[in-house]
């Protein structure tokens, strides 16, 4: 009788990678992806680019961004700095491409530090470079590219920090990353998860609990402040699941209760959820599924099929990888906090029509997936013990 487990484990053995050749291969793949993407798309400045460009010019004129622009002030400052040095939109795109390369190196280093194996690092970066949707944003004058790169670089530097000045630099970079785009809020929560688990065994329990309480209250107040001036309840009343104004057939109840507009934004959110629990749960669930699933009803069947056939198995291996990482591999808590808080944020606001909100967390999901993938193959290759007759 054929032992299929043994048969497939022999056939599916992972190749032994030459570190130098693997690095050269990744470098060539990065160059090919960036060149192909740039040649196909060029320099793009969609409608939201006008906000960043306008704020950048205002910064050069000594005027601080107001209202919504405040949550993108780091990106506007980045643009302003490039313009101050005589650069152009093309210069910004080239810098975004360059930083994506730095981020790829940092992602490789993070994976090596977490897993201790070059094979996992190679696979993590391979996933990162192969998911072209990430790199298309390098050619667009939007916040996604800089935010994704800064998130990876920030975590890598934090993991390598040993001295006071290094932590200060990471703090400054974290602050910069936080204000690149509003979802910097979720990135900050991920880092807090990481730091709490990192120091919980080295810190006095009372001080740790006090710190967690203070930080939690600060995050709550910050969240309240970020909601002010928004139109969340208006989007709920329209049945908006995907921004802008895409409902995907969700039926709005005739007896929908809308809280008064004179209430604070956070209070209105809780009041709406309490008064319309079933509708609120459906709306949030639809947004969550579309965010994680990444498929959209208006994408082509081929587009959606590629997402399902490639991204969904990666999700499965990422879940496996998360549970196979040890309790002291605290980076998995960063990823958990980051992904969970971002998913919660999207479920309370709206998924974007192009699915770009998923882009910044994918590199970290790839890191988990590579660990799940490699360890699964190792277990398949593990020799089955031979039972000798007694």
CSV table of C-alpha atoms in Angstrom, one decimal:
chain,number,residue,atom,x,y,z
A,1,UNK,CA,0.0,0.0,0.0
A,2,UNK,CA,1.4,3.5,-1.0
A,3,UNK,CA,2.2,5.8,1.9
A,4,UNK,CA,0.9,9.0,0.4
A,5,UNK,CA,2.1,11.2,3.3
A,6,UNK,CA,5.6,9.9,2.8
A,7,UNK,CA,5.3,10.2,-1.0
A,8,UNK,CA,4.3,13.8,-0.9
A,9,UNK,CA,6.8,14.8,1.8
A,10,UNK,CA,9.6,13.5,-0.5
A,11,UNK,CA,8.2,15.3,-3.5
A,12,UNK,CA,7.6,18.6,-1.7
A,13,UNK,CA,11.0,19.1,0.0
A,14,UNK,CA,12.0,22.7,0.2
A,15,UNK,CA,15.1,23.6,-1.7
A,16,UNK,CA,18.2,24.7,0.2
A,17,UNK,CA,18.7,28.4,-0.7
A,18,UNK,CA,22.0,30.0,-1.2
A,19,UNK,CA,21.8,33.2,0.8
A,20,UNK,CA,23.7,35.3,-1.7
A,21,UNK,CA,21.8,34.0,-4.7
A,22,UNK,CA,18.5,34.4,-2.9
A,23,UNK,CA,19.3,38.0,-2.0
A,24,UNK,CA,20.2,38.8,-5.6
A,25,UNK,CA,17.1,37.1,-6.8
A,26,UNK,CA,14.9,39.2,-4.5
A,27,UNK,CA,16.8,42.4,-5.6
A,28,UNK,CA,16.2,41.6,-9.2
A,29,UNK,CA,12.5,40.8,-8.5
A,30,UNK,CA,12.1,44.1,-6.7
A,31,UNK,CA,13.7,46.0,-9.6
A,32,UNK,CA,11.6,44.2,-12.1
A,33,UNK,CA,8.3,44.8,-10.2
A,34,UNK,CA,9.1,48.6,-9.7
A,35,UNK,CA,10.2,49.1,-13.3
A,36,UNK,CA,7.2,47.2,-14.8
A,37,UNK,CA,4.8,49.0,-12.5
A,38,UNK,CA,6.2,52.5,-13.2
A,39,UNK,CA,6.3,51.9,-17.0
A,40,UNK,CA,2.7,50.7,-16.9
A,41,UNK,CA,1.2,53.3,-14.6
A,42,UNK,CA,3.6,56.3,-14.6
A,43,UNK,CA,3.2,59.1,-12.1
A,44,UNK,CA,-0.4,59.3,-10.9
A,45,UNK,CA,-2.1,62.1,-9.0
A,46,UNK,CA,-5.7,61.1,-8.4
A,47,UNK,CA,-8.3,63.4,-6.7
A,48,UNK,CA,-7.0,63.1,-3.1
A,49,UNK,CA,-3.5,64.1,-4.2
A,50,UNK,CA,-4.9,67.6,-4.5
A,51,UNK,CA,-5.3,67.8,-0.7
A,52,UNK,CA,-1.7,66.6,0.0
A,53,UNK,CA,-0.2,68.9,-2.7
A,54,UNK,CA,-2.3,71.9,-1.4
A,55,UNK,CA,-1.2,71.3,2.2
A,56,UNK,CA,2.4,70.9,1.2
A,57,UNK,CA,2.3,74.3,-0.5
A,58,UNK,CA,0.7,75.8,2.5
A,59,UNK,CA,3.4,74.3,4.8
A,60,UNK,CA,6.0,75.9,2.6
A,61,UNK,CA,4.1,79.2,3.1
A,62,UNK,CA,4.1,78.8,6.8
A,63,UNK,CA,0.4,77.6,7.1
A,64,UNK,CA,-0.4,74.5,9.2
A,65,UNK,CA,-2.9,72.1,7.7
A,66,UNK,CA,-6.5,72.4,9.0
A,67,UNK,CA,-9.3,70.0,9.6
A,68,UNK,CA,-8.9,66.7,7.7
A,69,UNK,CA,-5.5,67.6,6.4
A,70,UNK,CA,-4.1,67.5,10.0
A,71,UNK,CA,-4.2,63.6,9.9
A,72,UNK,CA,-2.0,63.6,6.8
A,73,UNK,CA,0.5,66.2,8.0
A,74,UNK,CA,3.5,63.8,7.8
A,75,UNK,CA,2.8,63.0,4.2
A,76,UNK,CA,2.2,66.7,3.4
A,77,UNK,CA,5.5,67.5,5.1
A,78,UNK,CA,7.2,64.8,3.1
A,79,UNK,CA,6.0,66.4,-0.1
A,80,UNK,CA,6.9,69.9,1.1
A,81,UNK,CA,10.4,68.8,2.0
A,82,UNK,CA,10.9,67.3,-1.5
A,83,UNK,CA,9.6,70.5,-3.1
A,84,UNK,CA,11.8,72.6,-0.9
A,85,UNK,CA,14.8,70.8,-2.3
A,86,UNK,CA,13.7,71.5,-5.8
A,87,UNK,CA,12.0,68.1,-6.4
A,88,UNK,CA,8.9,67.3,-8.4
A,89,UNK,CA,6.0,64.8,-8.4
A,90,UNK,CA,8.3,62.4,-10.2
A,91,UNK,CA,10.9,62.8,-7.4
A,92,UNK,CA,8.3,61.9,-4.8
A,93,UNK,CA,7.4,58.7,-6.7
A,94,UNK,CA,11.1,57.8,-7.0
A,95,UNK,CA,11.6,58.3,-3.3
A,96,UNK,CA,8.5,56.1,-2.6
A,97,UNK,CA,10.0,53.4,-4.8
A,98,UNK,CA,13.3,53.7,-3.0
A,99,UNK,CA,11.7,53.5,0.5
A,100,UNK,CA,9.8,50.4,-0.6
A,101,UNK,CA,13.1,48.8,-1.3
A,102,UNK,CA,14.4,49.8,2.1
A,103,UNK,CA,11.2,48.4,3.6
A,104,UNK,CA,11.8,45.1,1.8
A,105,UNK,CA,15.2,44.8,3.4
A,106,UNK,CA,13.7,45.6,6.8
A,107,UNK,CA,11.0,43.0,6.3
A,108,UNK,CA,13.7,40.5,5.5
A,109,UNK,CA,15.5,41.4,8.7
A,110,UNK,CA,12.3,41.3,10.8
A,111,UNK,CA,11.6,37.8,9.6
A,112,UNK,CA,15.1,36.6,10.3
A,113,UNK,CA,15.0,38.1,13.8
A,114,UNK,CA,11.6,36.5,14.6
A,115,UNK,CA,12.1,33.1,13.0
A,116,UNK,CA,15.9,32.8,12.9
A,117,UNK,CA,15.7,31.3,9.4
A,118,UNK,CA,16.7,32.9,6.0
A,119,UNK,CA,14.2,30.6,4.2
A,120,UNK,CA,11.2,32.3,6.0
A,121,UNK,CA,12.7,35.7,5.3
A,122,UNK,CA,13.1,34.9,1.6
A,123,UNK,CA,9.5,33.7,1.4
A,124,UNK,CA,8.1,36.7,3.3
A,125,UNK,CA,9.8,39.2,1.0
A,126,UNK,CA,8.9,37.1,-2.0
A,127,UNK,CA,5.2,37.4,-1.0
A,128,UNK,CA,5.6,41.1,-0.4
A,129,UNK,CA,7.2,41.7,-3.9
A,130,UNK,CA,4.8,39.4,-5.7
A,131,UNK,CA,1.6,41.1,-4.4
A,132,UNK,CA,1.6,43.8,-7.1
A,133,UNK,CA,-1.2,45.8,-5.5
A,134,UNK,CA,1.2,46.9,-2.8
A,135,UNK,CA,3.7,48.3,-5.3
A,136,UNK,CA,1.2,50.0,-7.6
A,137,UNK,CA,0.8,52.5,-4.8
A,138,UNK,CA,4.5,53.5,-5.1
A,139,UNK,CA,3.6,55.2,-8.4
A,140,UNK,CA,0.6,57.1,-6.9
A,141,UNK,CA,0.8,60.3,-4.9
A,142,UNK,CA,-1.2,58.9,-2.0
A,143,UNK,CA,-0.2,58.0,1.5
A,144,UNK,CA,-0.3,54.2,1.2
A,145,UNK,CA,3.2,53.7,-0.1
A,146,UNK,CA,5.0,55.9,2.5
A,147,UNK,CA,2.8,54.6,5.3
A,148,UNK,CA,3.5,50.9,4.5
A,149,UNK,CA,7.2,51.5,4.1
A,150,UNK,CA,7.5,53.5,7.4
A,151,UNK,CA,5.5,50.9,9.3
A,152,UNK,CA,7.9,48.1,8.3
A,153,UNK,CA,11.0,50.3,8.9
A,154,UNK,CA,9.7,51.4,12.3
A,155,UNK,CA,9.1,47.9,13.6
A,156,UNK,CA,12.5,46.7,12.3
A,157,UNK,CA,14.3,49.6,14.0
A,158,UNK,CA,12.4,49.1,17.3
A,159,UNK,CA,13.3,45.4,17.3
A,160,UNK,CA,17.0,46.3,16.8
A,161,UNK,CA,17.1,49.2,19.3
A,162,UNK,CA,19.3,48.8,22.4
A,163,UNK,CA,20.3,52.4,23.4
A,164,UNK,CA,18.3,55.4,24.6
A,165,UNK,CA,19.0,57.5,21.4
A,166,UNK,CA,17.8,54.6,19.2
A,167,UNK,CA,14.5,54.5,21.1
A,168,UNK,CA,14.2,58.2,20.8
A,169,UNK,CA,14.7,58.0,17.0
A,170,UNK,CA,12.1,55.2,16.8
A,171,UNK,CA,9.6,57.3,18.8
A,172,UNK,CA,10.1,60.2,16.4
A,173,UNK,CA,9.6,57.9,13.4
A,174,UNK,CA,6.5,56.3,15.0
A,175,UNK,CA,5.1,59.8,15.5
A,176,UNK,CA,5.8,60.6,11.9
A,177,UNK,CA,4.2,57.4,10.7
A,178,UNK,CA,1.1,58.0,12.9
A,179,UNK,CA,0.4,61.3,11.1
A,180,UNK,CA,1.0,59.9,7.5
A,181,UNK,CA,-2.7,58.8,7.4
A,182,UNK,CA,-5.5,58.3,9.9
A,183,UNK,CA,-5.0,54.5,10.0
A,184,UNK,CA,-1.7,55.3,11.8
A,185,UNK,CA,-4.0,54.9,14.8
A,186,UNK,CA,-4.2,51.1,14.2
A,187,UNK,CA,-0.4,50.9,13.7
A,188,UNK,CA,0.1,52.7,17.1
A,189,UNK,CA,-2.2,50.2,18.8
A,190,UNK,CA,-0.2,47.4,17.3
A,191,UNK,CA,3.1,48.8,18.6
A,192,UNK,CA,1.5,49.2,22.1
A,193,UNK,CA,0.5,45.5,22.0
A,194,UNK,CA,4.1,44.6,21.2
A,195,UNK,CA,5.6,46.8,23.9
A,196,UNK,CA,3.2,45.6,26.6
A,197,UNK,CA,4.0,42.0,26.0
A,198,UNK,CA,7.7,42.8,25.7
A,199,UNK,CA,7.9,44.5,29.1
A,200,UNK,CA,5.2,42.6,31.0
A,201,UNK,CA,7.7,40.3,32.7
A,202,UNK,CA,10.2,43.0,33.4
A,203,UNK,CA,7.9,45.7,34.8
A,204,UNK,CA,6.2,46.0,38.2
A,205,UNK,CA,2.6,44.7,37.7
A,206,UNK,CA,1.0,47.8,39.3
A,207,UNK,CA,3.1,50.1,37.1
A,208,UNK,CA,2.2,48.0,34.0
A,209,UNK,CA,-1.5,48.1,34.8
A,210,UNK,CA,-1.4,51.8,35.4
A,211,UNK,CA,0.4,52.4,32.1
A,212,UNK,CA,-2.1,50.3,30.2
A,213,UNK,CA,-5.0,52.2,31.8
A,214,UNK,CA,-3.4,55.6,31.0
A,215,UNK,CA,-2.6,54.6,27.4
A,216,UNK,CA,-6.1,53.1,26.9
A,217,UNK,CA,-7.8,56.3,28.1
A,218,UNK,CA,-5.5,58.3,25.9
A,219,UNK,CA,-6.3,56.2,22.9
A,220,UNK,CA,-10.0,56.4,23.6
A,221,UNK,CA,-9.8,60.3,23.9
A,222,UNK,CA,-7.8,60.4,20.7
A,223,UNK,CA,-10.4,58.2,18.9
A,224,UNK,CA,-13.1,60.6,20.1
A,225,UNK,CA,-11.2,63.5,18.8
A,226,UNK,CA,-10.6,61.8,15.4
A,227,UNK,CA,-14.4,61.1,15.0
A,228,UNK,CA,-15.3,64.8,15.5
A,229,UNK,CA,-16.2,66.5,12.3
A,230,UNK,CA,-16.8,63.2,10.5
A,231,UNK,CA,-20.1,62.0,9.0
A,232,UNK,CA,-20.2,58.4,10.2
A,233,UNK,CA,-23.9,58.5,11.1
A,234,UNK,CA,-24.8,60.0,7.8
A,235,UNK,CA,-23.0,57.2,6.0
A,236,UNK,CA,-24.9,54.7,8.2
A,237,UNK,CA,-28.2,56.3,7.2
A,238,UNK,CA,-27.2,56.0,3.5
A,239,UNK,CA,-26.2,52.3,4.0
A,240,UNK,CA,-22.7,53.0,2.8
A,241,UNK,CA,-20.6,49.8,3.0
A,242,UNK,CA,-17.9,50.8,0.5
A,243,UNK,CA,-16.7,54.4,0.1
A,244,UNK,CA,-18.0,56.3,-1.7
A,245,UNK,CA,-21.7,55.6,-1.3
A,246,UNK,CA,-21.7,52.0,-2.4
A,247,UNK,CA,-24.4,50.1,-0.5
A,248,UNK,CA,-24.1,46.6,-2.3
A,249,UNK,CA,-27.8,46.1,-1.7
A,250,UNK,CA,-28.0,46.4,2.1
A,251,UNK,CA,-31.6,47.3,3.0
A,252,UNK,CA,-32.0,50.3,5.2
A,253,UNK,CA,-34.8,49.9,7.9
A,254,UNK,CA,-37.7,52.2,7.5
A,255,UNK,CA,-37.7,52.8,11.3
A,256,UNK,CA,-34.0,53.7,11.5
A,257,UNK,CA,-33.3,55.9,14.5
A,258,UNK,CA,-30.8,58.8,13.9
A,259,UNK,CA,-29.3,60.4,17.0
A,260,UNK,CA,-29.3,64.2,17.3
A,261,UNK,CA,-26.5,66.0,15.5
A,262,UNK,CA,-25.7,68.2,18.5
A,263,UNK,CA,-24.3,65.2,20.5
A,264,UNK,CA,-20.6,64.4,20.4
A,265,UNK,CA,-19.5,62.1,17.6
A,266,UNK,CA,-18.5,59.2,19.9
A,267,UNK,CA,-21.8,59.5,21.8
A,268,UNK,CA,-23.8,59.5,18.5
A,269,UNK,CA,-22.0,56.3,17.4
A,270,UNK,CA,-22.9,54.4,20.6
A,271,UNK,CA,-26.4,55.8,20.6
A,272,UNK,CA,-26.9,54.7,16.9
A,273,UNK,CA,-25.5,51.2,17.7
A,274,UNK,CA,-27.8,50.9,20.8
A,275,UNK,CA,-30.9,52.1,19.0
A,276,UNK,CA,-30.3,50.1,15.8
A,277,UNK,CA,-28.4,46.9,16.9
A,278,UNK,CA,-29.3,44.5,14.1
A,279,UNK,CA,-28.8,47.0,11.3
A,280,UNK,CA,-25.5,48.3,12.9
A,281,UNK,CA,-24.3,44.7,13.2
A,282,UNK,CA,-25.1,43.9,9.6
A,283,UNK,CA,-23.4,47.0,8.3
A,284,UNK,CA,-20.3,46.4,10.4
A,285,UNK,CA,-20.1,42.8,9.3
A,286,UNK,CA,-20.4,43.6,5.6
A,287,UNK,CA,-17.6,46.1,5.9
A,288,UNK,CA,-15.4,43.7,7.8
A,289,UNK,CA,-15.9,40.9,5.3
A,290,UNK,CA,-15.2,43.1,2.3
A,291,UNK,CA,-12.1,44.5,4.0
A,292,UNK,CA,-10.6,41.1,4.9
A,293,UNK,CA,-11.9,39.3,1.8
A,294,UNK,CA,-10.7,42.1,-0.5
A,295,UNK,CA,-13.0,41.0,-3.3
A,296,UNK,CA,-15.5,43.5,-4.6
A,297,UNK,CA,-18.7,42.9,-6.6
A,298,UNK,CA,-17.5,45.3,-9.4
A,299,UNK,CA,-14.0,43.7,-9.8
A,300,UNK,CA,-13.7,41.4,-12.8
A,301,UNK,CA,-14.2,37.6,-12.2
A,302,UNK,CA,-10.5,37.1,-13.0
A,303,UNK,CA,-9.4,39.8,-10.4
A,304,UNK,CA,-11.6,38.3,-7.7
A,305,UNK,CA,-10.5,34.8,-8.6
A,306,UNK,CA,-6.8,35.7,-8.2
A,307,UNK,CA,-7.5,37.3,-4.8
A,308,UNK,CA,-9.4,34.1,-3.6
A,309,UNK,CA,-6.9,31.6,-5.0
A,310,UNK,CA,-3.7,33.4,-3.7
A,311,UNK,CA,-4.7,35.6,-0.7
A,312,UNK,CA,-7.0,33.2,1.1
A,313,UNK,CA,-4.5,30.4,1.3
A,314,UNK,CA,-2.0,33.0,2.6
A,315,UNK,CA,-4.5,33.9,5.3
A,316,UNK,CA,-4.8,30.2,6.3
A,317,UNK,CA,-1.0,29.8,6.6
A,318,UNK,CA,-0.9,33.2,8.5
A,319,UNK,CA,-3.2,31.8,11.1
A,320,UNK,CA,-1.1,28.6,11.3
A,321,UNK,CA,2.0,30.7,11.6
A,322,UNK,CA,0.6,32.9,14.4
A,323,UNK,CA,-0.1,29.9,16.6
A,324,UNK,CA,3.2,28.2,15.8
A,325,UNK,CA,5.2,31.3,16.9
A,326,UNK,CA,6.3,31.0,20.5
A,327,UNK,CA,4.9,33.1,23.4
A,328,UNK,CA,8.2,35.1,23.5
A,329,UNK,CA,8.0,36.0,19.8
A,330,UNK,CA,6.2,39.2,20.7
A,331,UNK,CA,6.0,40.5,17.1
A,332,UNK,CA,3.0,38.3,16.6
A,333,UNK,CA,1.1,40.4,19.1
A,334,UNK,CA,2.0,43.6,17.2
A,335,UNK,CA,0.5,42.0,14.1
A,336,UNK,CA,-2.6,40.9,16.0
A,337,UNK,CA,-3.1,44.3,17.5
A,338,UNK,CA,-2.5,46.1,14.2
A,339,UNK,CA,-4.8,43.9,12.1
A,340,UNK,CA,-7.6,43.7,14.7
A,341,UNK,CA,-7.7,47.4,15.4
A,342,UNK,CA,-7.6,48.3,11.7
A,343,UNK,CA,-10.4,45.7,11.0
A,344,UNK,CA,-12.4,47.3,13.8
A,345,UNK,CA,-11.8,50.8,12.4
A,346,UNK,CA,-13.0,49.8,8.9
A,347,UNK,CA,-16.1,48.0,10.3
A,348,UNK,CA,-17.0,51.3,12.1
A,349,UNK,CA,-16.2,53.6,9.1
A,350,UNK,CA,-16.2,52.3,5.5
A,351,UNK,CA,-14.2,50.0,3.3
A,352,UNK,CA,-12.6,51.8,0.3
A,353,UNK,CA,-13.7,51.0,-3.2
A,354,UNK,CA,-10.2,49.9,-4.3
A,355,UNK,CA,-9.4,47.8,-1.2
A,356,UNK,CA,-6.3,49.9,-0.4
A,357,UNK,CA,-6.9,49.8,3.4
A,358,UNK,CA,-5.6,46.3,3.4
A,359,UNK,CA,-2.3,47.1,1.8
A,360,UNK,CA,-0.3,48.3,4.9
A,361,UNK,CA,-1.0,45.2,6.9
A,362,UNK,CA,-0.3,42.6,4.2
A,363,UNK,CA,3.5,42.6,4.7
A,364,UNK,CA,3.0,41.5,8.3
A,365,UNK,CA,0.4,38.9,7.3
A,366,UNK,CA,3.0,37.6,4.8
A,367,UNK,CA,5.5,37.3,7.7
A,368,UNK,CA,3.1,35.0,9.6
A,369,UNK,CA,2.1,33.1,6.5
A,370,UNK,CA,5.8,32.3,5.6
A,371,UNK,CA,6.2,30.8,9.1
A,372,UNK,CA,3.1,28.8,8.7
A,373,UNK,CA,4.1,27.6,5.2
A,374,UNK,CA,7.7,26.6,6.2
A,375,UNK,CA,6.7,24.9,9.4
A,376,UNK,CA,4.0,22.9,7.6
A,377,UNK,CA,6.4,21.7,5.0
A,378,UNK,CA,8.9,20.8,7.7
A,379,UNK,CA,6.3,18.7,9.5
A,380,UNK,CA,5.5,16.9,6.2
A,381,UNK,CA,9.2,16.1,5.8
A,382,UNK,CA,9.6,14.9,9.4
A,383,UNK,CA,10.5,11.2,9.2
A,384,UNK,CA,7.8,8.9,10.4
A,385,UNK,CA,9.2,6.8,13.3
A,386,UNK,CA,9.6,3.1,12.4
A,387,UNK,CA,7.8,0.7,14.7
A,388,UNK,CA,10.0,-2.4,15.3
A,389,UNK,CA,8.3,-5.7,16.0
A,390,UNK,CA,8.3,-6.6,19.7
